[in-house]
Coordinates of C-alpha atoms in Angstrom, one line a residue:
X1 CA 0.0 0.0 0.0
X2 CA 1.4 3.2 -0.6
X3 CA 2.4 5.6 2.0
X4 CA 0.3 8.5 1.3
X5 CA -2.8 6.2 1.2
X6 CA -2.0 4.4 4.2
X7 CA -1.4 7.8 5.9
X8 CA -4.6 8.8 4.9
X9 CA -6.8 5.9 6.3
X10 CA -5.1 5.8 9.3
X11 CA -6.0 9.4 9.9
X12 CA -9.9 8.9 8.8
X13 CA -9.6 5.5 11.1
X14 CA -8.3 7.5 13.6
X15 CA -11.1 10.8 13.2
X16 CA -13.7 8.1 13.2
X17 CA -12.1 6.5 16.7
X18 CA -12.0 10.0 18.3
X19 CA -16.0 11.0 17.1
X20 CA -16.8 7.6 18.6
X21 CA -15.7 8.2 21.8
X22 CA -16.6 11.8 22.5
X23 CA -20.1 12.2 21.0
X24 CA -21.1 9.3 23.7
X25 CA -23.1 9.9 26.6
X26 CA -20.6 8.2 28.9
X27 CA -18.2 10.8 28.1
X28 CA -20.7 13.7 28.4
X29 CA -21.8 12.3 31.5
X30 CA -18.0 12.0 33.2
X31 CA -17.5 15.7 31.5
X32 CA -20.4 17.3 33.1
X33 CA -19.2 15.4 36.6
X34 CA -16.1 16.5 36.0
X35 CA -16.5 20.6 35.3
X36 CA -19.2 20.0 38.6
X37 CA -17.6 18.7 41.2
X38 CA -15.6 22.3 42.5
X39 CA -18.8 24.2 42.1
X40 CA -20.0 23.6 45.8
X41 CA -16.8 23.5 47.5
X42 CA -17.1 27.2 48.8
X43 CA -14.9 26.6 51.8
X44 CA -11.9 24.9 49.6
X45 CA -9.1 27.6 50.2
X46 CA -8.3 28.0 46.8
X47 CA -12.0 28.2 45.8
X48 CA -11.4 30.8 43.2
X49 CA -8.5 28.9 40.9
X50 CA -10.3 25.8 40.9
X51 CA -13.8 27.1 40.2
X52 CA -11.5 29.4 37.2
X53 CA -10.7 25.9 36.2
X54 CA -13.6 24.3 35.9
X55 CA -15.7 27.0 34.2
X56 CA -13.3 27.0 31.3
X57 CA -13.9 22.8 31.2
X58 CA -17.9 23.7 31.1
X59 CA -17.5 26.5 28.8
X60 CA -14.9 25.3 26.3
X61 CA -16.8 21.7 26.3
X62 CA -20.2 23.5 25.8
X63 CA -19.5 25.7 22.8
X64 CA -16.8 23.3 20.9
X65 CA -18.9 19.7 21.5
X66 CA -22.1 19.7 22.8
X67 CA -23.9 22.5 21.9
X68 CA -22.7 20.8 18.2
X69 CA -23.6 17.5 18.5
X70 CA -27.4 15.9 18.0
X71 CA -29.8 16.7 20.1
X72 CA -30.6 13.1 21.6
X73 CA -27.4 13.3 23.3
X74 CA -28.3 16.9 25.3
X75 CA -30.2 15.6 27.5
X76 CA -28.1 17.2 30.6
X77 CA -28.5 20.8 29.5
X78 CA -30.3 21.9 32.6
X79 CA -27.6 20.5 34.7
X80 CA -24.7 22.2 32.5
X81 CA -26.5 25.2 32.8
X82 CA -27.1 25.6 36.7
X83 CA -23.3 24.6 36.9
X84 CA -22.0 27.3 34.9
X85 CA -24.6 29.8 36.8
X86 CA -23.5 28.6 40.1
X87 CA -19.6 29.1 39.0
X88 CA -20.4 32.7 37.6
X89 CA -22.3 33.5 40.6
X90 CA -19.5 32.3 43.2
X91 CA -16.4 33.1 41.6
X92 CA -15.1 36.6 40.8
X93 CA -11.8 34.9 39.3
X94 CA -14.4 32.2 36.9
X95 CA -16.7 35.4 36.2
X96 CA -13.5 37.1 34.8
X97 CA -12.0 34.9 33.0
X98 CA -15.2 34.2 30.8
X99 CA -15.8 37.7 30.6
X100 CA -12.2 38.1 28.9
X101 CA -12.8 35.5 26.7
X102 CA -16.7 36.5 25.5
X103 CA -14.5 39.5 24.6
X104 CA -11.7 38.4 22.7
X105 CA -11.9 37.2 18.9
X106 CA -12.4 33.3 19.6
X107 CA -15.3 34.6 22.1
X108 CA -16.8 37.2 20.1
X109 CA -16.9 34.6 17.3
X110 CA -18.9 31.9 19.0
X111 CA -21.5 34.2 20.0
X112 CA -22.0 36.1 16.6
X113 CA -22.5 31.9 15.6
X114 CA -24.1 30.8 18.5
X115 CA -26.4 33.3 19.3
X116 CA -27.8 34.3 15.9
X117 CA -26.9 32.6 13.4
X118 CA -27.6 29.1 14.4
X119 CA -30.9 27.9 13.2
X120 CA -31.5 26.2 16.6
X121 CA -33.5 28.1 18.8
X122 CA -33.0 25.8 21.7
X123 CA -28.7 26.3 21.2
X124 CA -29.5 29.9 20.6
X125 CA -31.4 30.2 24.2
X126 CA -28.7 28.2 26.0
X127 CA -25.6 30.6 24.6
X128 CA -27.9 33.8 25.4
X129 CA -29.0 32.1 29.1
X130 CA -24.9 31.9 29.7
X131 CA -24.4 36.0 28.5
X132 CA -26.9 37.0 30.6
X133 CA -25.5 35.0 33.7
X134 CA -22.0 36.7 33.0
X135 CA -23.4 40.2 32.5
X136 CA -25.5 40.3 36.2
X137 CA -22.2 38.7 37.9
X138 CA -19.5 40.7 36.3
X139 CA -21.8 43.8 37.6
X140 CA -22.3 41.9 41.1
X141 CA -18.8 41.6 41.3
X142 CA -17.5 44.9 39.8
X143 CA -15.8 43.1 37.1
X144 CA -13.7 46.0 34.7
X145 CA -14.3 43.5 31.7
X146 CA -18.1 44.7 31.7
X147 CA -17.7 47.8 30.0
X148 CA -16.1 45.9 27.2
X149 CA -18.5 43.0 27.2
X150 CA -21.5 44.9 27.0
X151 CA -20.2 46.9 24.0
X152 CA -19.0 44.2 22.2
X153 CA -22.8 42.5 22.7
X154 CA -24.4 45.9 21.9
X155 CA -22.1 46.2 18.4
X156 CA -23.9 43.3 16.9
X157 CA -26.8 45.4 16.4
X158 CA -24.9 47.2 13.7
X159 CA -25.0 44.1 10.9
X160 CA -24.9 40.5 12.7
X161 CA -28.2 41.3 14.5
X162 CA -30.4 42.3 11.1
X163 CA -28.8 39.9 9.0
X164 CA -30.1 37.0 11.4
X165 CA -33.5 39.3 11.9
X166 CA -35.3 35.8 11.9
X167 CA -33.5 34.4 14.5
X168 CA -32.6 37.5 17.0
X169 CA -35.7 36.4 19.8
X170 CA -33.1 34.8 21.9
X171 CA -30.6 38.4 21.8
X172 CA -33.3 40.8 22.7
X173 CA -34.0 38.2 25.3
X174 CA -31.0 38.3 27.4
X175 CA -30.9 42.1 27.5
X176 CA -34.9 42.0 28.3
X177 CA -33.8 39.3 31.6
X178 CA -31.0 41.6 32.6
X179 CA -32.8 45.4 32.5
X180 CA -35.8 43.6 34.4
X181 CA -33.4 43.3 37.2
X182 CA -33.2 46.6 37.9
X183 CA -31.8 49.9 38.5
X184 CA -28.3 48.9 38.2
X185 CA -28.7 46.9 34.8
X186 CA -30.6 49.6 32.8
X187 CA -28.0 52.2 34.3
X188 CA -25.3 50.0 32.6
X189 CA -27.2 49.7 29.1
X190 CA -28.0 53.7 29.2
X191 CA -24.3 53.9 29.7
X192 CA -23.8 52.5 26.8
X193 CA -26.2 53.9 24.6
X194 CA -28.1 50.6 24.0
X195 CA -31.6 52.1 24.0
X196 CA -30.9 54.6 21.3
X197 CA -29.0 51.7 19.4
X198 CA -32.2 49.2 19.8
X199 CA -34.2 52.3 18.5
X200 CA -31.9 52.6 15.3
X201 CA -32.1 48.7 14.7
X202 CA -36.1 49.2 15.3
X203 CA -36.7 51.7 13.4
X204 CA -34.0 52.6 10.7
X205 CA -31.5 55.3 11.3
X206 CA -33.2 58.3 9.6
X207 CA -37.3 57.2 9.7
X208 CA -39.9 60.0 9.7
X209 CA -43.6 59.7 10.6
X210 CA -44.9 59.1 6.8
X211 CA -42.3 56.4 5.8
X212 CA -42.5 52.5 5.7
X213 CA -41.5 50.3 8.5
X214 CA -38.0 48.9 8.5
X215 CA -38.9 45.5 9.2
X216 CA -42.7 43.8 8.0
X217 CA -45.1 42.0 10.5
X218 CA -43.2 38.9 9.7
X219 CA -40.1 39.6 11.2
X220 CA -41.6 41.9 13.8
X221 CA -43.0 39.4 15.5
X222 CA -39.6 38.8 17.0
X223 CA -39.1 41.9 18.6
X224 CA -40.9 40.6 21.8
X225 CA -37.7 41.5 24.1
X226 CA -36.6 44.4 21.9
X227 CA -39.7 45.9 22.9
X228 CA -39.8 44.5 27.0
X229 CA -36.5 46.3 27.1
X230 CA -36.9 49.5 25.6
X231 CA -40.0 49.8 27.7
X232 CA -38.0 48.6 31.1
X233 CA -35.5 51.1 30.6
X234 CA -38.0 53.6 30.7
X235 CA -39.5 52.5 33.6
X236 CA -36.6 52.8 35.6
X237 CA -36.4 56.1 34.3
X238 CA -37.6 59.4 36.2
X239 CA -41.2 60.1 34.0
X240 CA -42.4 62.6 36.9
X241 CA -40.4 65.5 34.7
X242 CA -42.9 65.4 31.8
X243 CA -46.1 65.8 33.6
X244 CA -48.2 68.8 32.6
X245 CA -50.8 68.2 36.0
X246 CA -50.5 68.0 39.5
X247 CA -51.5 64.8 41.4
X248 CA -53.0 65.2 44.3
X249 CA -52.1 61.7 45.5
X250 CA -49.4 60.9 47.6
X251 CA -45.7 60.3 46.5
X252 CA -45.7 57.2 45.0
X253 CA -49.5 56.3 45.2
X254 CA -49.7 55.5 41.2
X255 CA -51.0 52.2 40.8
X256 CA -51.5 50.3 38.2
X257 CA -53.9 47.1 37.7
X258 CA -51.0 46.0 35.4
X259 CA -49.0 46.1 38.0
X260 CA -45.5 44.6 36.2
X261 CA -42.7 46.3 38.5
X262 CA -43.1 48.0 41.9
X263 CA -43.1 51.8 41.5
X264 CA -39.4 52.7 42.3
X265 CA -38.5 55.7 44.8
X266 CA -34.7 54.8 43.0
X267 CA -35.1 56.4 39.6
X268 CA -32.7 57.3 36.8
X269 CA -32.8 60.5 35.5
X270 CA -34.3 60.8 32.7
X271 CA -32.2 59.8 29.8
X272 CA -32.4 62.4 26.2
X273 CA -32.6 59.1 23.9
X274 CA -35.9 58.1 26.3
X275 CA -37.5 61.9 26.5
X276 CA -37.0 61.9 22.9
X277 CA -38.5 58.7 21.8
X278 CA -41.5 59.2 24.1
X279 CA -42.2 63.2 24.7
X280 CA -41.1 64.8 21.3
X281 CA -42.9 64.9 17.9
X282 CA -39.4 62.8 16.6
X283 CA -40.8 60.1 19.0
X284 CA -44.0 59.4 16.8
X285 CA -42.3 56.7 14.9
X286 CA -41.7 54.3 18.1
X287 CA -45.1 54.8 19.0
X288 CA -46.5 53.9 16.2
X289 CA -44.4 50.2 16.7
X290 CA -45.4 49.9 20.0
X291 CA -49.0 50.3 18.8
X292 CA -48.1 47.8 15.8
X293 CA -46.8 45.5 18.8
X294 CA -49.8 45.1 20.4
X295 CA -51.2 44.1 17.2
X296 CA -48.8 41.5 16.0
X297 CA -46.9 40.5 19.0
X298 CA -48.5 36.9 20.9
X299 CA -46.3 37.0 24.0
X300 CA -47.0 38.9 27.5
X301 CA -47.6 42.9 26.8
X302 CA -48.3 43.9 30.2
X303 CA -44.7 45.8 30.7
X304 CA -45.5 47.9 27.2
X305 CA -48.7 48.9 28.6
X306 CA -47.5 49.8 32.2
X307 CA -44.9 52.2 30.5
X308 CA -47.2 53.8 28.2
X309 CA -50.0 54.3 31.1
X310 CA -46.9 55.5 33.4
X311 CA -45.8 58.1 30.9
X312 CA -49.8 59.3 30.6
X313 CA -49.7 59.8 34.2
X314 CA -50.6 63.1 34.7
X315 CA -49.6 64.2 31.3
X316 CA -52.2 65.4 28.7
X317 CA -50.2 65.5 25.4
X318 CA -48.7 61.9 25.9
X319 CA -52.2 60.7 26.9
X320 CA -54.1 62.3 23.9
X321 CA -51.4 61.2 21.6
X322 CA -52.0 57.4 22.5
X323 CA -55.1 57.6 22.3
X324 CA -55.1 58.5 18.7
X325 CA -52.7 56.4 18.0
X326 CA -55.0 54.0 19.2
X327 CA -57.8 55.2 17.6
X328 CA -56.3 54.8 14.8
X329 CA -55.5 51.0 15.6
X330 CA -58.9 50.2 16.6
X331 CA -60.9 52.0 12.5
X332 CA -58.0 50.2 10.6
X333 CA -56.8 47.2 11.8
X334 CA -58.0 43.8 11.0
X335 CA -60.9 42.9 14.1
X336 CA -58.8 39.6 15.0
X337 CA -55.8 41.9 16.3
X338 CA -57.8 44.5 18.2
X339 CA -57.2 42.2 21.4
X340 CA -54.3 44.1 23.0
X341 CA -55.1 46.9 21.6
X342 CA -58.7 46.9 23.7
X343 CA -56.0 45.9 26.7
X344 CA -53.8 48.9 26.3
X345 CA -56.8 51.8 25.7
X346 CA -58.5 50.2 29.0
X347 CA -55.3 50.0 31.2
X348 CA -55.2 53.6 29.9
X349 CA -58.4 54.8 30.5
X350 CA -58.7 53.5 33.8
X351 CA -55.4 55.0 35.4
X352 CA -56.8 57.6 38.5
X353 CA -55.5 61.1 37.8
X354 CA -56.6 64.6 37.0
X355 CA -57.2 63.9 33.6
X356 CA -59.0 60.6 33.5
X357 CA -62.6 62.3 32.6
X358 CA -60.6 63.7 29.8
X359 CA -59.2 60.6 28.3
X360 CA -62.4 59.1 28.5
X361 CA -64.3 61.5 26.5
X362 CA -61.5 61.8 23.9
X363 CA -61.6 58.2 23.4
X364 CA -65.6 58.0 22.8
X365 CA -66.6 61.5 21.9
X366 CA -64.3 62.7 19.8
X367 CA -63.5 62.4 16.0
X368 CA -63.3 59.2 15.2
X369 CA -64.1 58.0 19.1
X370 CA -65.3 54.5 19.8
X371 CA -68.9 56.0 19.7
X372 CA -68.4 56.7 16.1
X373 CA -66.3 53.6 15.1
X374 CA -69.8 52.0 16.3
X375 CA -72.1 53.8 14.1
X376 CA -69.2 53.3 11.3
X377 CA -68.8 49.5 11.5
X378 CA -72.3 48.4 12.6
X379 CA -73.4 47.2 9.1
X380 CA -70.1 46.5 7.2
X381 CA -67.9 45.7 9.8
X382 CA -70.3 44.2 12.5
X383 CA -66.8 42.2 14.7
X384 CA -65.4 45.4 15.2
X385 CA -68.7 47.0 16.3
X386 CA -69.3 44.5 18.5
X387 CA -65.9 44.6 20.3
X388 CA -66.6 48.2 20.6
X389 CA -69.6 47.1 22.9
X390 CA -67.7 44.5 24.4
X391 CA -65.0 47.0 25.6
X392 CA -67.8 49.8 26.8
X393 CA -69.5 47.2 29.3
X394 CA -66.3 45.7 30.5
X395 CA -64.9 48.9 31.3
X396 CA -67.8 49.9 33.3
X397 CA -67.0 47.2 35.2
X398 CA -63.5 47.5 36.1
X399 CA -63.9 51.2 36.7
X400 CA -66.7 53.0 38.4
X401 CA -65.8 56.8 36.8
X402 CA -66.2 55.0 33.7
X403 CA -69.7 53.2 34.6
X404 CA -71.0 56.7 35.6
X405 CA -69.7 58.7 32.1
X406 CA -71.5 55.8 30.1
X407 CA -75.1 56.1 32.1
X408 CA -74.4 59.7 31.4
X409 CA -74.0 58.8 27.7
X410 CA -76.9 55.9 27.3
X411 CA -78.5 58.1 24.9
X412 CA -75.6 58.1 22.7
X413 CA -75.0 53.7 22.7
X414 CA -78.4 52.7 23.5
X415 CA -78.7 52.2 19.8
X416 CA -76.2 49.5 20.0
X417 CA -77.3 47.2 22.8
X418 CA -80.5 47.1 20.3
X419 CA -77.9 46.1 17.7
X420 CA -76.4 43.6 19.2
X421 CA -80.0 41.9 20.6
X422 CA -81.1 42.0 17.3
X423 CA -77.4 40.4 15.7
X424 CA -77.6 38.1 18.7
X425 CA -81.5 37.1 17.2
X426 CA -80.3 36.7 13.7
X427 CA -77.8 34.0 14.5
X428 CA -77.7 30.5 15.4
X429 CA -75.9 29.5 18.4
X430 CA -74.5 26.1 19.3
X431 CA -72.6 24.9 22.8
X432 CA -69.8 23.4 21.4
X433 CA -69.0 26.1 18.7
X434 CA -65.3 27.7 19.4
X435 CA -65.8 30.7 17.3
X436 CA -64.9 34.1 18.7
X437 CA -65.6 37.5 17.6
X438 CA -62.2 38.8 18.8
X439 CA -59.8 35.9 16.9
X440 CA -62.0 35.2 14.0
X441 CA -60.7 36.8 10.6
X442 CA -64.1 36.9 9.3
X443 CA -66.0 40.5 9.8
X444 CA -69.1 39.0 10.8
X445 CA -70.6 38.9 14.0
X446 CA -70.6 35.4 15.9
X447 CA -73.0 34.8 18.2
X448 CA -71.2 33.6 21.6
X449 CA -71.6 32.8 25.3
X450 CA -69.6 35.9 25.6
X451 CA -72.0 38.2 23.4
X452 CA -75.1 37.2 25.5
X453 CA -73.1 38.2 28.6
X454 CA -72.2 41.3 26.9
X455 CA -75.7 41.9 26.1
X456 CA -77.2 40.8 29.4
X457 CA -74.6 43.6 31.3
X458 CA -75.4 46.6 28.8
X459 CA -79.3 46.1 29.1
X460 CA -78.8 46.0 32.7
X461 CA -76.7 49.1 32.9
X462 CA -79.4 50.9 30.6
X463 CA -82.3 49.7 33.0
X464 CA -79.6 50.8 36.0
X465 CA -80.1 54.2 34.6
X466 CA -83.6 53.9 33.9
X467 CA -84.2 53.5 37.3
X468 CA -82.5 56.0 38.7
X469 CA -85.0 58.7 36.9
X470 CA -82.8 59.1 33.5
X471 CA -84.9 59.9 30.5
X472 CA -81.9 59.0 28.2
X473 CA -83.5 55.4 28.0
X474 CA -86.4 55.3 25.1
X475 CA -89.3 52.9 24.4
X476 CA -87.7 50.4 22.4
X477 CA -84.4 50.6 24.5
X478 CA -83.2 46.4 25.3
X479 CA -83.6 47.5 28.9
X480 CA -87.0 47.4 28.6
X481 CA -87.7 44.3 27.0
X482 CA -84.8 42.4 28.8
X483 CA -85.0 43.7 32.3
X484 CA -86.4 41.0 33.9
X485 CA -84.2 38.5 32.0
X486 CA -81.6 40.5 32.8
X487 CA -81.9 40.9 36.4
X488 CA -83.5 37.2 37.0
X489 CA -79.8 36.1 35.8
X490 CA -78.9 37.4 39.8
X491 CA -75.3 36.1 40.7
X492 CA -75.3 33.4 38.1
X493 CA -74.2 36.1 35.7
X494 CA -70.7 36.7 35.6
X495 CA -71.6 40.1 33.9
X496 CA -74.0 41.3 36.4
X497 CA -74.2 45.2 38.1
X498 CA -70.9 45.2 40.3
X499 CA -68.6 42.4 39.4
X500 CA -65.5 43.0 39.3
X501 CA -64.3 40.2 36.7
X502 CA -63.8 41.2 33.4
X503 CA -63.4 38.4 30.4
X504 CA -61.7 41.1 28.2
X505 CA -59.0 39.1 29.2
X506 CA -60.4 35.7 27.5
X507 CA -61.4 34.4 24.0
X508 CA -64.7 34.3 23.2
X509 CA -65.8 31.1 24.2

């Protein structure tokens, strides 16, 4: 046999030998034992060197063999992972050292591959798990590598980050984990400019008010994080500044049924990229993709609607601007994504200040007010009417300024209660159907356990009003042909006169 042919089959022999012995789960097993066996040993005098030692075993082994190999064989990835947090969170030296190396070229490398561009969304979540471990200790421990790593994280924003659009959940993710820590962690990303450089990648670096979104719905519906943490650094941010009324409230009182984080007497100033994006005409474009968000984004919202309520707090242009942004949402959006909008206008409207009876009449009154998105969509659009109605009696029953305004009003929506008695008339109506009027893409109206309860609470608020001596009622008002029916129902209603629970929150059943 020749030489070079002999060479060249022992070598494949030899490649084959070596694959066959470490992509086996014996020899993940003894590796994972291996990089684990310091991490407890707190008390070991030389803690620090051996915990250095065994972090670079876990993280060299994680990055170079297993987070390659198929997934039958990760089947330890929750132990791997709570050993490298429980070495970062124990070891200033271990903390360092990674720190150093996420930094350098090899490091910098792995996570441009790791964290975006890998088509795995499970290796993808396990790489940005480990940064965002690293980050919070090297700022526990003071660690003068931070500055460095967080820049070098924040520079993939510039190309890496919208060339893997379709794969950049997991990225936004670790920076939405670390700023919802707190105080400390959006002080470091202000630092370092990472709101206005989210913005830029949002938006585009030069977009005005009339231009096309940068990204489509499509790729949007990534942006989950990217908007948590945009919206967390705000709301670690001192908002009081902008207010245009006095509270008469005590410091601190502002609550909020969303209630994400605990209002914060430790509050950054308020940074110019924030007061901008938020307070300034040049802020209308993020806005307008939060309000986009809360059409196309599936995932938990509530932190996007606590900092848009907190910056209406008290403030009238903020507040007014929403709500026509909303508005605006609720005339021209498709009916099946209206959900979170509904969520955000009613968080909004029922936020206790000086100018609540004001936001309340601007968002039904006024030009193109819910009152006349009714009267608009009642015949050719009959979902979006009906959500309309939906979202009038359930506010009246989270908030009782709001119960009162609509009595005030009955002349003006009686109409619609007869509406929707006569849609709910029109239409067959079985048990077992799953349709709903808030996820179906059809424009027609559905007739739904849901619907009768709407129905059953607006004829009982009309009659309420009736009762008290209001001539807003009329003859053929619902109220008084289903009064009875309506108050018969008694606590068996879960719409009746005074109960708190709202099914805005639900699907149609």
């Amino acid at each position: 046999m020749p030489a070079s042919i002999y060479q060249m089959v022992r070598d494949e022999n030899l490649k084959f030998m070596r694959n066959r012995d470490v992509y086996n789960s014996d020899y993940f097993n003894f590796t994972l034992s291996l990089a684990s066996v310091n991490a407890t040993k707190l008390k070991h005098p030389v803690y620090q060197a051996m915990a250095k030692e065994s972090l670079q075993l876990a993280v060299h082994f994680l990055f170079h063999t297993y987070l390659r190999t198929k997934k039958k064989l990760r089947v330890d990835t929750e132990e791997w992972m709570a050993t490298v947090e429980v070495l970062l969170s124990k070891s200033s030296e271990a903390c360092q050292w990674l720190v150093q190396y996420l930094v350098g070229p090899e490091g910098r490398e792995i996570t441009k591959v790791c964290l975006l561009e890998c088509s795995m969304r499970e290796i993808r979540a396990v790489v940005g798990a480990i940064l965002e471990k690293t980050l919070e200790s090297a700022l526990h421990f003071g660690d003068p590598g931070l500055d460095s790593l967080t820049d070098a994280l924040l520079s993939l924003l510039d190309k890496d980050v919208p060339e893997n659009v379709k794969n950049c959940a997991q990225y936004f993710s670790l920076f939405s984990n670390f700023a919802q820590r707190g105080h400390g962690p959006c002080q470091l990303l202000l630092k370092h400019s990472a709101y206005r450089r989210m913005l830029i990648f949002l938006l585009g670096p030069n977009r005005q008010n009339n231009q096309n979104r940068r990204w489509n719905p499509a790729q949007a519906r990534e942006f989950l994080h990217l908007h948590t943490t945009l919206a967390m650094i705000a709301l670690q941010s001192d908002l009081s500044t902008q207010r245009t009324r006095t509270h008469l409230g005590a410091p601190g009182s502002f609550k909020l049924s969303v209630g994400v984080i605990p209002h914060s007497t430790s509050l950054l100033p308020l940074n110019p990229d924030i007061l901008a994006s938020l307070f300034t005409p040049e802020g209308q474009p993020y806005l307008m993709e939060v309000m986009f968000a809360m059409r196309e984004l599936s995932g938990p919202l509530a932190i996007l609607i606590e900092m848009v309520t907190r910056c209406s707090f008290c403030n009238e242009p903020f507040s007014l601007g929403v709500l026509q942004l909303l508005k605006t949402q609720l005339e021209t959006a498709p009916p099946h994504e209206l959900k979170n909008v509904f969520q955000m206008l009613q968080e909004l409207l029922v936020v206790e200040d000086p100018l609540q009876s004001q936001r309340l009449k601007y968002a039904f009154e006024s030009e193109k007010g819910l009152l006349a998105l009714m009267h608009q969509s009642n015949n050719v659009d009959s979902s979006r009417c009906y959500q309309c109605v939906k979202f009038l009696v359930t506010l009246a029953q989270k908030c009782a300024p709001a119960k009162d305004y609509f009595k005030d009003l009955s002349g003006h929506w009686s109409w619609a209660v007869q509406w929707l008695q006569k849609k709910m008339s029109e239409h067959y109506w079985t048990p077992q159907s799953n349709v709903s009027n808030e996820t179906s893409t059809a424009k027609t109206f559905q007739r739904t356990i849901s619907a009768q309860d709407t129905l059953a609470y607006a004829t009982a608020l009309l009659n309420e009003k009736e009762q008290s001596g209001s001539s807003n009622g009329s003859d053929g008002s619902p109220a008084n042909e289903n009064a009875d029916r309506s108050l018969r129902q008694g606590s068996e209603s879960p719409m009746m006169l005074g109960d708190s629970k709202s099914d805005l929150e639900d699907v149609d059943p």
